[in-house]
Short mmCIF file of C-alpha atoms and ligand atoms in Angstrom, two decimals:
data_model
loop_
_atom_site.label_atom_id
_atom_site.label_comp_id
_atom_site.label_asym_id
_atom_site.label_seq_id
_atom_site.Cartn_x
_atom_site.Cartn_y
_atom_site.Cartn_z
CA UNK J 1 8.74 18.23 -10.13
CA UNK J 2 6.96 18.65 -6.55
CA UNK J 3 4.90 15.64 -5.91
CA UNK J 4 2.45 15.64 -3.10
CA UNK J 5 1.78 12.51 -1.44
CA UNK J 6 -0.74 11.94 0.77
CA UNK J 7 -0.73 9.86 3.61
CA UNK J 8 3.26 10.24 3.05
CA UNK J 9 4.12 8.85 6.46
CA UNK J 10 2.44 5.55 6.44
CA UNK J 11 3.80 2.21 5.09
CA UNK J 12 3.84 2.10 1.84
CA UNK J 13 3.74 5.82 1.48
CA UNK J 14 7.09 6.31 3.64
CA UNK J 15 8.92 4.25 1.19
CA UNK J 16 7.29 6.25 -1.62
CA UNK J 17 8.94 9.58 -0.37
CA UNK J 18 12.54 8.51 -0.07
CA UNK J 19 11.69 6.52 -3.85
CA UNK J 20 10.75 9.59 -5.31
CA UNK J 21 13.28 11.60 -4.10
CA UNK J 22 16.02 9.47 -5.40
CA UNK J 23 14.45 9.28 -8.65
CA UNK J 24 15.44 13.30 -8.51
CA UNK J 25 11.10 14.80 -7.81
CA UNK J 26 10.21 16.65 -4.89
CA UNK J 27 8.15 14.80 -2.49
CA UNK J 28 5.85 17.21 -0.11
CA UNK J 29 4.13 14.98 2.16
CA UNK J 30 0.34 15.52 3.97
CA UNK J 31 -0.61 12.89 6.43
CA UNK J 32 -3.20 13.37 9.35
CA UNK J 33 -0.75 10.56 11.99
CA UNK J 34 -4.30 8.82 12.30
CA UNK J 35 -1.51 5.54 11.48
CA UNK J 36 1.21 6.26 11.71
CA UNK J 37 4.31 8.43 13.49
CA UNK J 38 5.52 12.09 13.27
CA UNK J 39 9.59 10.93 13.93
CA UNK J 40 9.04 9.21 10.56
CA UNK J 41 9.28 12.52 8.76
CA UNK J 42 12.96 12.92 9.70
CA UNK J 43 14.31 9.55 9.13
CA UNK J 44 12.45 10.28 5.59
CA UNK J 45 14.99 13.64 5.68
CA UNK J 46 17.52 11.51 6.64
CA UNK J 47 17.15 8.91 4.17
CA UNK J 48 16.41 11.32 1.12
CA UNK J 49 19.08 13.55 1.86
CA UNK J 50 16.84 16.63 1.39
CA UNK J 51 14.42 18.67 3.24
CA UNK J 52 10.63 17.27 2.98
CA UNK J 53 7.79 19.59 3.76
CA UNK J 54 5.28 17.92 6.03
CA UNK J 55 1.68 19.01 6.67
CA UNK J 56 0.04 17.53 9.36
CA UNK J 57 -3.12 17.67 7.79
CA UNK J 58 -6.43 15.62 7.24
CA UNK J 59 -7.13 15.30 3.60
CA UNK J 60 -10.94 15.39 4.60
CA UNK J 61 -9.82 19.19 5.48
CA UNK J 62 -10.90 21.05 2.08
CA UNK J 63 -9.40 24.19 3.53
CA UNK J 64 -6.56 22.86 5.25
CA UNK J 65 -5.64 21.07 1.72
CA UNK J 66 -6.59 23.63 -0.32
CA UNK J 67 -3.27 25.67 1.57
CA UNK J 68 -1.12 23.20 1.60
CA UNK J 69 -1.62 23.52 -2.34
CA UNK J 70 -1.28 26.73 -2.27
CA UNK J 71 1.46 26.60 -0.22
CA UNK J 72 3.19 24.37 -3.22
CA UNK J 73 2.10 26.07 -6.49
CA UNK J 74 4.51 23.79 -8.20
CA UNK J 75 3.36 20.72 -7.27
CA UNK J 76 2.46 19.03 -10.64
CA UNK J 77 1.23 15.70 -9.22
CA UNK J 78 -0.30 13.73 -6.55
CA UNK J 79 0.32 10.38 -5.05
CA UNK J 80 -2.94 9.81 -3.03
CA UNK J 81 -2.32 6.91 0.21
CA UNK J 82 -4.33 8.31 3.08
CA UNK J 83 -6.55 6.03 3.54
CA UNK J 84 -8.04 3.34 6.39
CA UNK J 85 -7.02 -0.08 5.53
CA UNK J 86 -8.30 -2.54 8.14
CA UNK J 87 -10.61 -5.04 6.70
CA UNK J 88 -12.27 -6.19 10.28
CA UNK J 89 -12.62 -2.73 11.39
CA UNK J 90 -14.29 -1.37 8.22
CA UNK J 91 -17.07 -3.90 9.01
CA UNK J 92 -17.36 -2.07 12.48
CA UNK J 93 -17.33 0.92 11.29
CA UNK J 94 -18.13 1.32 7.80
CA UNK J 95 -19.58 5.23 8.12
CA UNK J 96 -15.87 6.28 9.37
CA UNK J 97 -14.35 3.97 6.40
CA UNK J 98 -16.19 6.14 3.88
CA UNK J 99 -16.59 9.33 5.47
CA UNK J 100 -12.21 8.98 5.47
CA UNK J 101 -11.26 7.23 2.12
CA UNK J 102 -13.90 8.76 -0.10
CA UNK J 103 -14.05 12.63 1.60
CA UNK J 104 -10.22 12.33 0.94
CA UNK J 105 -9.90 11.81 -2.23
CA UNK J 106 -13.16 13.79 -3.49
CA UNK J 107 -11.39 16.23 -1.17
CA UNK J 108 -7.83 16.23 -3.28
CA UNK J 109 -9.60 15.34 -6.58
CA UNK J 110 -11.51 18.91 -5.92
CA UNK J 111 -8.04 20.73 -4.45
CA UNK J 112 -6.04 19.41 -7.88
CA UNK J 113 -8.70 20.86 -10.29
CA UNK J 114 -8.26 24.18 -8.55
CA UNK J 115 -4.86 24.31 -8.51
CA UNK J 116 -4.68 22.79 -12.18
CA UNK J 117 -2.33 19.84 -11.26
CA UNK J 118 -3.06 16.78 -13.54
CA UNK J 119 -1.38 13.66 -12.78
CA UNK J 120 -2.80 11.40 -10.25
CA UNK J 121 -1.83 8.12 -8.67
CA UNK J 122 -3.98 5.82 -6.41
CA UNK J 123 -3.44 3.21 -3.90
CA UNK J 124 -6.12 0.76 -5.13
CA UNK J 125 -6.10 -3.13 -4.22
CA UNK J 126 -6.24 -6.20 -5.35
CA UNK J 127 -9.38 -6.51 -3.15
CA UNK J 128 -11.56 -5.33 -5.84
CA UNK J 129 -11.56 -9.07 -7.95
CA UNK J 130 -12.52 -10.89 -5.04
CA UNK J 131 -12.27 -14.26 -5.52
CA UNK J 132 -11.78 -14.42 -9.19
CA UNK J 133 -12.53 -17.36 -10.95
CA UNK J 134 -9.42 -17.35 -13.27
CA UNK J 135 -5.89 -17.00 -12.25
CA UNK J 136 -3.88 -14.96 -12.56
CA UNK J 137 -5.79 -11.66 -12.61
CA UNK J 138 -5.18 -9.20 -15.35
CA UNK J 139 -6.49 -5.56 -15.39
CA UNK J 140 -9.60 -6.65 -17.50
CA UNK J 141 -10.64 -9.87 -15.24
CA UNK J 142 -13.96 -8.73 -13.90
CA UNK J 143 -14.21 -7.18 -10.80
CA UNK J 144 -16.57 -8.64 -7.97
CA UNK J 145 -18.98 -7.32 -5.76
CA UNK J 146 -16.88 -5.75 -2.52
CA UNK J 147 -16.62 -8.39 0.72
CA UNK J 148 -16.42 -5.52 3.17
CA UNK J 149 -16.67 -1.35 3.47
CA UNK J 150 -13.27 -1.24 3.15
CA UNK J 151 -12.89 -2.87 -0.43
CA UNK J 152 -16.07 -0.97 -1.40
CA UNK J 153 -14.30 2.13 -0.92
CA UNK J 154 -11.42 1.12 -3.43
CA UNK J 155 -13.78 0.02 -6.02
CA UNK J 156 -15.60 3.49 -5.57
CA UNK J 157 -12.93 6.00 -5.39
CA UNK J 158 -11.97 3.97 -8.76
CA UNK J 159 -15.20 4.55 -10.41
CA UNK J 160 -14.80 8.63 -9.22
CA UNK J 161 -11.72 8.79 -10.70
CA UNK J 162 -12.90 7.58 -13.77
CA UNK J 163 -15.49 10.11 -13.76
CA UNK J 164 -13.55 12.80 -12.97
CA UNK J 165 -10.46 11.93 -15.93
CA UNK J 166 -13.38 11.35 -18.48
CA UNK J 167 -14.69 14.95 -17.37
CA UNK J 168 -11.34 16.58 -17.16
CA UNK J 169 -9.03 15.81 -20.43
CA UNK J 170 -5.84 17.57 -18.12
CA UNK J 171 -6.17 14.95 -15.59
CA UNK J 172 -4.18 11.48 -16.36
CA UNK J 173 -4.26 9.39 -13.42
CA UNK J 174 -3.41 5.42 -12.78
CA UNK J 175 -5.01 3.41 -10.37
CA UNK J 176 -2.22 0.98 -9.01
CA UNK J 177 -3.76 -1.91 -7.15
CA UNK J 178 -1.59 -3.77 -5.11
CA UNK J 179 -1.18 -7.01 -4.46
CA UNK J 180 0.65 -8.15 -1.25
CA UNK J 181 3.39 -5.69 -0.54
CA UNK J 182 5.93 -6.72 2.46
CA UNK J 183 9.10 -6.03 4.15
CA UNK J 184 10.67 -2.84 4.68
CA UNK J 185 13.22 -0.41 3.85
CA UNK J 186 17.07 -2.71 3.81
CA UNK J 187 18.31 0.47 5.43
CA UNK J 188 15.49 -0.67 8.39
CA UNK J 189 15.10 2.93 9.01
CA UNK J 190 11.66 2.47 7.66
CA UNK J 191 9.30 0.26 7.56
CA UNK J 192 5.37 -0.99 9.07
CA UNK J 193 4.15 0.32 12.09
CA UNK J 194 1.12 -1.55 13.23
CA UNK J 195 -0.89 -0.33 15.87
CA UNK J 196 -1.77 -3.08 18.26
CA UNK J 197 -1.87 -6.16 16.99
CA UNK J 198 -0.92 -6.75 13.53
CA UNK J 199 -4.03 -8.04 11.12
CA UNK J 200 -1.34 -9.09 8.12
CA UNK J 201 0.34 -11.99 8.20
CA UNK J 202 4.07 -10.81 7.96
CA UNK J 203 3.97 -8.17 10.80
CA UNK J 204 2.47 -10.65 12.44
CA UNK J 205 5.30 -13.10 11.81
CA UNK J 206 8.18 -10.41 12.54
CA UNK J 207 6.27 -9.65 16.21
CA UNK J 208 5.66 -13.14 16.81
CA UNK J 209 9.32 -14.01 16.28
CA UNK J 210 10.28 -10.95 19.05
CA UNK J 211 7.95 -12.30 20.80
CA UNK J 212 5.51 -9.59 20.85
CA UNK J 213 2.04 -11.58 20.09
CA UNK J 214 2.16 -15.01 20.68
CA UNK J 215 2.57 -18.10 18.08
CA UNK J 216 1.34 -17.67 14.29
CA UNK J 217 -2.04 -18.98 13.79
CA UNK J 218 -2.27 -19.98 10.18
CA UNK J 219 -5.78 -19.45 9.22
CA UNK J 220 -7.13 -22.37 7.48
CA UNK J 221 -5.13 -25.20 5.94
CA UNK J 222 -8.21 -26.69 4.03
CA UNK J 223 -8.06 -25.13 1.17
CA UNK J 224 -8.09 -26.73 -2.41
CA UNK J 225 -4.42 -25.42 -2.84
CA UNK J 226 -1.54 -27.81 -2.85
CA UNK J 227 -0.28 -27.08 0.53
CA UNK J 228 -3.69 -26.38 1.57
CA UNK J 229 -3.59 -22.77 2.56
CA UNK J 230 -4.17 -20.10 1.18
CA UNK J 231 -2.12 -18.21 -1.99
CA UNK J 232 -0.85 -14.85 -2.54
CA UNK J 233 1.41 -12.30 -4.56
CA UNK J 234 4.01 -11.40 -2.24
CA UNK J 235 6.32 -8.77 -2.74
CA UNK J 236 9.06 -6.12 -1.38
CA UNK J 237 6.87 -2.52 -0.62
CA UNK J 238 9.87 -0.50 -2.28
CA UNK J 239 9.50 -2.49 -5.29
CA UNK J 240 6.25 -0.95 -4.97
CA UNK J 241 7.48 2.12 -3.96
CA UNK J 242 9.09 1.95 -7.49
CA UNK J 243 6.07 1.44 -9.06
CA UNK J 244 4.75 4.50 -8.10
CA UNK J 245 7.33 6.56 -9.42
CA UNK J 246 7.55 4.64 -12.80
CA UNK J 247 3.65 5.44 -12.53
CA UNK J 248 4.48 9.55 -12.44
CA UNK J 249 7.26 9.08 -15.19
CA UNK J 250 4.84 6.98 -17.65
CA UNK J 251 1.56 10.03 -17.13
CA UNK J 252 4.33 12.86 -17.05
CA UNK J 253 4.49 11.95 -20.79
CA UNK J 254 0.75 10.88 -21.34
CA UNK J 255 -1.20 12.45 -23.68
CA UNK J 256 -4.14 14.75 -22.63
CA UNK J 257 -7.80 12.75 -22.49
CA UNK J 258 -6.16 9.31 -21.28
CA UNK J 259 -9.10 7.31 -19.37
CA UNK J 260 -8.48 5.87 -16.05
CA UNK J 261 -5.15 3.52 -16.50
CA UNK J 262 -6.01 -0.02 -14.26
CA UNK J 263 -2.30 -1.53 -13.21
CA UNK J 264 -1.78 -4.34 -11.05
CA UNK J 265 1.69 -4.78 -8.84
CA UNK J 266 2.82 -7.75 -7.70
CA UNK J 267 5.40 -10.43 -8.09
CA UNK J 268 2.93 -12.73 -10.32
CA UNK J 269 3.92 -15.56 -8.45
CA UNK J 270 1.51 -17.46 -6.17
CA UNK J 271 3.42 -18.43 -2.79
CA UNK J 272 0.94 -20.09 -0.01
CA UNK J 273 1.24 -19.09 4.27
CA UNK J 274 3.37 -21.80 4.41
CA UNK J 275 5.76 -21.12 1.78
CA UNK J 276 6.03 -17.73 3.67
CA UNK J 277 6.66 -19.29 6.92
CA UNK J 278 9.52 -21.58 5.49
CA UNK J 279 11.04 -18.35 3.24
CA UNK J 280 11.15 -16.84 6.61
CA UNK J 281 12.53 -19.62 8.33
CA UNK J 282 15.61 -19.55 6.25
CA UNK J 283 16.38 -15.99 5.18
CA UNK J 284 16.18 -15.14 9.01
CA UNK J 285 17.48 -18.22 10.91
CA UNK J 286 14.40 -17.74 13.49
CA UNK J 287 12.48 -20.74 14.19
CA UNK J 288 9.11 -19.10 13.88
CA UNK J 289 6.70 -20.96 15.92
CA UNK J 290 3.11 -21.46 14.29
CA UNK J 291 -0.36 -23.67 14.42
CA UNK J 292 -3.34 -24.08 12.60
CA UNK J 293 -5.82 -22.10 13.41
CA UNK J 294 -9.81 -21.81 11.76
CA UNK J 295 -10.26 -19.78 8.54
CA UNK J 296 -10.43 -16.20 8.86
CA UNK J 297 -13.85 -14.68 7.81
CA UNK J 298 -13.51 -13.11 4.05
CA UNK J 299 -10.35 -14.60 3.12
CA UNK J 300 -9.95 -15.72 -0.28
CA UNK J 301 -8.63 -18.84 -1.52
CA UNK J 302 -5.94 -17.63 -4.07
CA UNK J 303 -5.40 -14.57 -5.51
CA UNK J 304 -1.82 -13.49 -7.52
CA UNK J 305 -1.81 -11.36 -10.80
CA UNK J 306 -0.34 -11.41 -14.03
CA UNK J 307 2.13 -8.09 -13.96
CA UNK J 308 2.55 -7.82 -17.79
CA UNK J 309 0.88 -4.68 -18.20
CA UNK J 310 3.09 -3.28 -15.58
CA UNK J 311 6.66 -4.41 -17.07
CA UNK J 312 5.06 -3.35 -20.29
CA UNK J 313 3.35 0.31 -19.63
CA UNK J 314 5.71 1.45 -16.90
CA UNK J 315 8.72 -0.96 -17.32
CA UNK J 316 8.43 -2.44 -14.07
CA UNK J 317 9.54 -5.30 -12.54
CA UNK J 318 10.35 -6.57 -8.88
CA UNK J 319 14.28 -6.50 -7.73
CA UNK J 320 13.32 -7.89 -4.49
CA UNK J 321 13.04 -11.37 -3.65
CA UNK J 322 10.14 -12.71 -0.72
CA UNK J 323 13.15 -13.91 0.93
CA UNK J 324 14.76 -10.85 0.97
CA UNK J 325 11.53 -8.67 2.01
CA UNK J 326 11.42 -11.08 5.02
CA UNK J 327 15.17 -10.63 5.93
CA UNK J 328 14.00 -6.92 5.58
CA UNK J 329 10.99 -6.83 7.67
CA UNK J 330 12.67 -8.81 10.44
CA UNK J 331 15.62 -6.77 10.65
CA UNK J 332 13.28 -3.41 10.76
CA UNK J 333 10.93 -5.17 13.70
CA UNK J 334 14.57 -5.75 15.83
CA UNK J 335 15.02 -2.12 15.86
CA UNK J 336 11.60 -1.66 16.84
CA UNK J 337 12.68 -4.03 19.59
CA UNK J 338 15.82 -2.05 20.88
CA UNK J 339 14.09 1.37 20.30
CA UNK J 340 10.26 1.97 20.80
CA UNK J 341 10.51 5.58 20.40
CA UNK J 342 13.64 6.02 18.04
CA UNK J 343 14.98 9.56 17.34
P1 LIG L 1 -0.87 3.13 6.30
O1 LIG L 1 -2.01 3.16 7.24
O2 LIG L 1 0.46 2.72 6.81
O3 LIG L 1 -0.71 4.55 5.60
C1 LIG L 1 -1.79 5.41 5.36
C2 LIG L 1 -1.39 6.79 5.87
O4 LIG L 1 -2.46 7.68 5.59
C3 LIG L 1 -1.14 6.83 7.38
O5 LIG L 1 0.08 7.49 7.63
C4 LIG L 1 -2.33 7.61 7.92
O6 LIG L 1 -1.97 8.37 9.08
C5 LIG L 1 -2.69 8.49 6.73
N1 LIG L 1 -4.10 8.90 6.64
C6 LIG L 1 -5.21 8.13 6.69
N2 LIG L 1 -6.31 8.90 6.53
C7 LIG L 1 -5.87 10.17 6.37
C8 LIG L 1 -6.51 11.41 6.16
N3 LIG L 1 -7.83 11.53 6.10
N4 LIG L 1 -5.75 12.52 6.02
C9 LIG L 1 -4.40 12.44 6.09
N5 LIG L 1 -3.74 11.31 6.30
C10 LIG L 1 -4.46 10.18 6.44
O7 LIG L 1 -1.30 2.20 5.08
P2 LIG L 1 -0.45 1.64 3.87
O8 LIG L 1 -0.31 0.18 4.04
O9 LIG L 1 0.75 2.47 3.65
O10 LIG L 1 -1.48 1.85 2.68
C11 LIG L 1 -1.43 2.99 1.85
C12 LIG L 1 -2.56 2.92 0.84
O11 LIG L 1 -2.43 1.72 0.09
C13 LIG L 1 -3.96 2.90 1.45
O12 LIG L 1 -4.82 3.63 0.60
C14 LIG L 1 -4.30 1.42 1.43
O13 LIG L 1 -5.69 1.22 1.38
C15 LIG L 1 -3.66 0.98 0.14
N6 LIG L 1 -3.34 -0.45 0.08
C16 LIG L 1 -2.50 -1.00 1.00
C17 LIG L 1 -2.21 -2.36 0.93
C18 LIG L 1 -1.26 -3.00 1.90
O14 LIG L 1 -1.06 -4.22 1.83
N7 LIG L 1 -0.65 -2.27 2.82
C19 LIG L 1 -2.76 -3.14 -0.08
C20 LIG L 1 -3.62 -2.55 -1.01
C21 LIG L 1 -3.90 -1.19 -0.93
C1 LIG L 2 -5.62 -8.26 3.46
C2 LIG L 2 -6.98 -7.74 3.14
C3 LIG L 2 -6.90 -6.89 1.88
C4 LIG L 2 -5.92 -5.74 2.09
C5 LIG L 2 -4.57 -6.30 2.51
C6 LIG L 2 -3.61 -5.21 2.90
C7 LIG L 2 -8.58 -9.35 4.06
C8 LIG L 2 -9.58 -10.41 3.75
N1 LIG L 2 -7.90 -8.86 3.00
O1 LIG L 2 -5.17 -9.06 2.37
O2 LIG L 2 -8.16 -6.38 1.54
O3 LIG L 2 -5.77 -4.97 0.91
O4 LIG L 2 -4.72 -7.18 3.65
O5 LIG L 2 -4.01 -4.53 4.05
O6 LIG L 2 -8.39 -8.95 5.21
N2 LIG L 2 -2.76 -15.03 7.67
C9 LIG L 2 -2.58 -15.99 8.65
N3 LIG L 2 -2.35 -15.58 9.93
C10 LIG L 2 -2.29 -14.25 10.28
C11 LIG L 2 -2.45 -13.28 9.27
C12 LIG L 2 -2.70 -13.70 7.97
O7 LIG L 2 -2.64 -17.19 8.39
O8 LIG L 2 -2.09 -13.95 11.47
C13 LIG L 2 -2.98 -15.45 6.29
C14 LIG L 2 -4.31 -15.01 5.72
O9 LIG L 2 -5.31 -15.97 6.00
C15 LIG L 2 -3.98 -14.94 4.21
C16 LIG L 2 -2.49 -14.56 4.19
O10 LIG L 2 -1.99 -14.86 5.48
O11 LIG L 2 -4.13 -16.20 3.63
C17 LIG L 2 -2.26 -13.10 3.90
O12 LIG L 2 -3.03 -12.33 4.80
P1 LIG L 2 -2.90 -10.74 4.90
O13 LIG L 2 -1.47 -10.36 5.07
O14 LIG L 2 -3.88 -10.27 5.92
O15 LIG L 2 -3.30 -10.25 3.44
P2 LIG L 2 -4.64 -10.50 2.59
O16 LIG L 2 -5.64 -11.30 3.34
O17 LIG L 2 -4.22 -11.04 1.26
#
């Protein structure tokens, strides 16, 4: 099956390709470069083993999408990434953050119903619960108003989904929201790419460690959690990567009028900064300097999820261990370090 996946070249949508393509579909990618790099494309050949079609294309493009499409008249579903993703910045510039998320995906929503493809998947994020007020979240804890343009995007490209499956009984589409994906490919031919300085905390800790930015700054250890900062849902991006294609497999098979499927990935453990900092620590052998710094505007306290529904709709569950997604990510950032423009 030919699977086009937008924003194809990014993080988590890099891994996704070379995923895919061992699980035997055809991955045709479309990504704009906005974030990301075009020599990723052939260490995605080289990884997959196969040819990939890349599009340089903005999914905002109706056209421009429309021929990729038709370009691919086999392609039978979509994996939809491109998006913006910096929290901060979406508060700068909110206008760009919908104009891009939501224009894309009406954008593909309106190229699939043309070309009559009918499976779906979407990055969503756990940013849509907010700061629940039980833990761990499942698919039906209620969601909370969005903290920032960014999230608001994610809860609304979920609501036009919705709309779109309930008015369209061919389309079956999942909305994956992720929790806190990490590390990279263990071939560390792939991996993150941030431009400029890193927002998340474990390319932060990989460039602090090569001494690219200077000493971690753990934002906040004040919190009412037992080490006092903050907790999360760590877990290895081609675990998630997995996820993805587990989510193609499970609405390959769907029946025809499904609503909107809600999934959440992640570990379903909670693991604070500092628990990341000491994983790190040993799985790398780097001393990892760090010190407290204030909170960080719109940071929750704790957030992990309860994966059930994953394990039991799609039959997924991690492989990867945080200590091994750390190993991972530090061994990718090294070859960022002995290569800054790598063939
Ligand atoms: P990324 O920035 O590495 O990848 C996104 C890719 O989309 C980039 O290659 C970028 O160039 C491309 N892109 C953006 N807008 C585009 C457009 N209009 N047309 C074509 N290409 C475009 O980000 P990522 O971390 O891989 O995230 C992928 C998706 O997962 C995003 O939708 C993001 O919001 C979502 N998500 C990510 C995380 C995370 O922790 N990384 C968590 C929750 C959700
Ligand atoms: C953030 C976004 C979320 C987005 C996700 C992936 C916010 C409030 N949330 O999630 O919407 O989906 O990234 O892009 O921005 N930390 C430090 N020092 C650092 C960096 C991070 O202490 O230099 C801490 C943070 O305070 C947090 C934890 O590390 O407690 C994880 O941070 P991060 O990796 O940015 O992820 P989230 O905040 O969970």
């Amino acid at each position: 099956m030919d699977v086009l996946v937008t924003g194809g070249l990014g993080y988590i949508g890099s891994h996704t390709v070379v995923a895919l393509a061992e699980a035997g579909y055809s991955p045709i990618i479309v990504d704009n470069l906005c974030n990301s790099q075009a020599w990723i494309h052939a260490r995605l050949e080289q990884l997959a083993g196969q040819a990939i079609p890349f599009y340089r294309v903005d999914c905002t493009d109706r056209l421009a999408l429309a021929q990729v499409f038709e370009q691919h008249p086999n392609v039978q579903a979509v994996v939809h990434f491109a998006a913006l993703k910096a929290v901060g910045e979406s508060t700068r510039h909110p206008l760009e953050y919908y104009q891009n998320n939501l224009g894309s995906l009406l954008a593909v929503l309106q190229a699939m119903q043309q070309q009559h493809v009918g499976i779906l998947v979407f990055s969503s994020s756990a940013t849509v619960y907010g700061e629940p007020e039980k833990l761990p979240v499942t698919e039906t804890t209620p969601l909370q108003a969005p903290t920032s343009p960014y999230g608001a995007t994610k809860a609304m490209a979920e609501r036009i989904i919705a709309d779109a499956v309930q008015a369209n009984p061919q389309l079956r589409a999942m909305a994956l929201r992720y929790f806190n994906p990490v590390g990279a490919h263990p071939s560390a031919r792939i991996g993150e790419l941030p431009q400029g300085t890193p927002n998340n905390l474990v390319p932060y800790m990989t460039q602090a460690t090569r001494g690219v930015v200077p000493d971690l700054k753990i934002f906040g250890h004040d919190y009412a959690t037992p080490d006092g900062t903050p907790l999360r849902d760590y877990f290895h991006v081609v675990d998630l990567a997995c996820a993805h294609v587990l989510a193609i497999d499970y609405l390959a098979k769907a029946r025809e009028g499904l609503p909107l499927q809600f999934v959440n990935v992640g570990a379903g453990t909670p693991v604070s900064v500092l628990q990341v900092v000491e994983t790190f620590r040993q799985a790398t052998g780097q001393p990892l300097p760090y010190r407290f710094a204030p909170r960080r505007a719109g940071d929750v306290e704790a957030i992990w999820c309860d994966a059930t529904l994953a394990k039991n709709l799609l039959g997924w569950q991690p492989e990867y261990t945080l200590a091994d997604a750390l190993l991972h990510a530090w061994k990718w950032e090294q070859t960022l370090g002995e290569q800054e423009i790598p063939a």
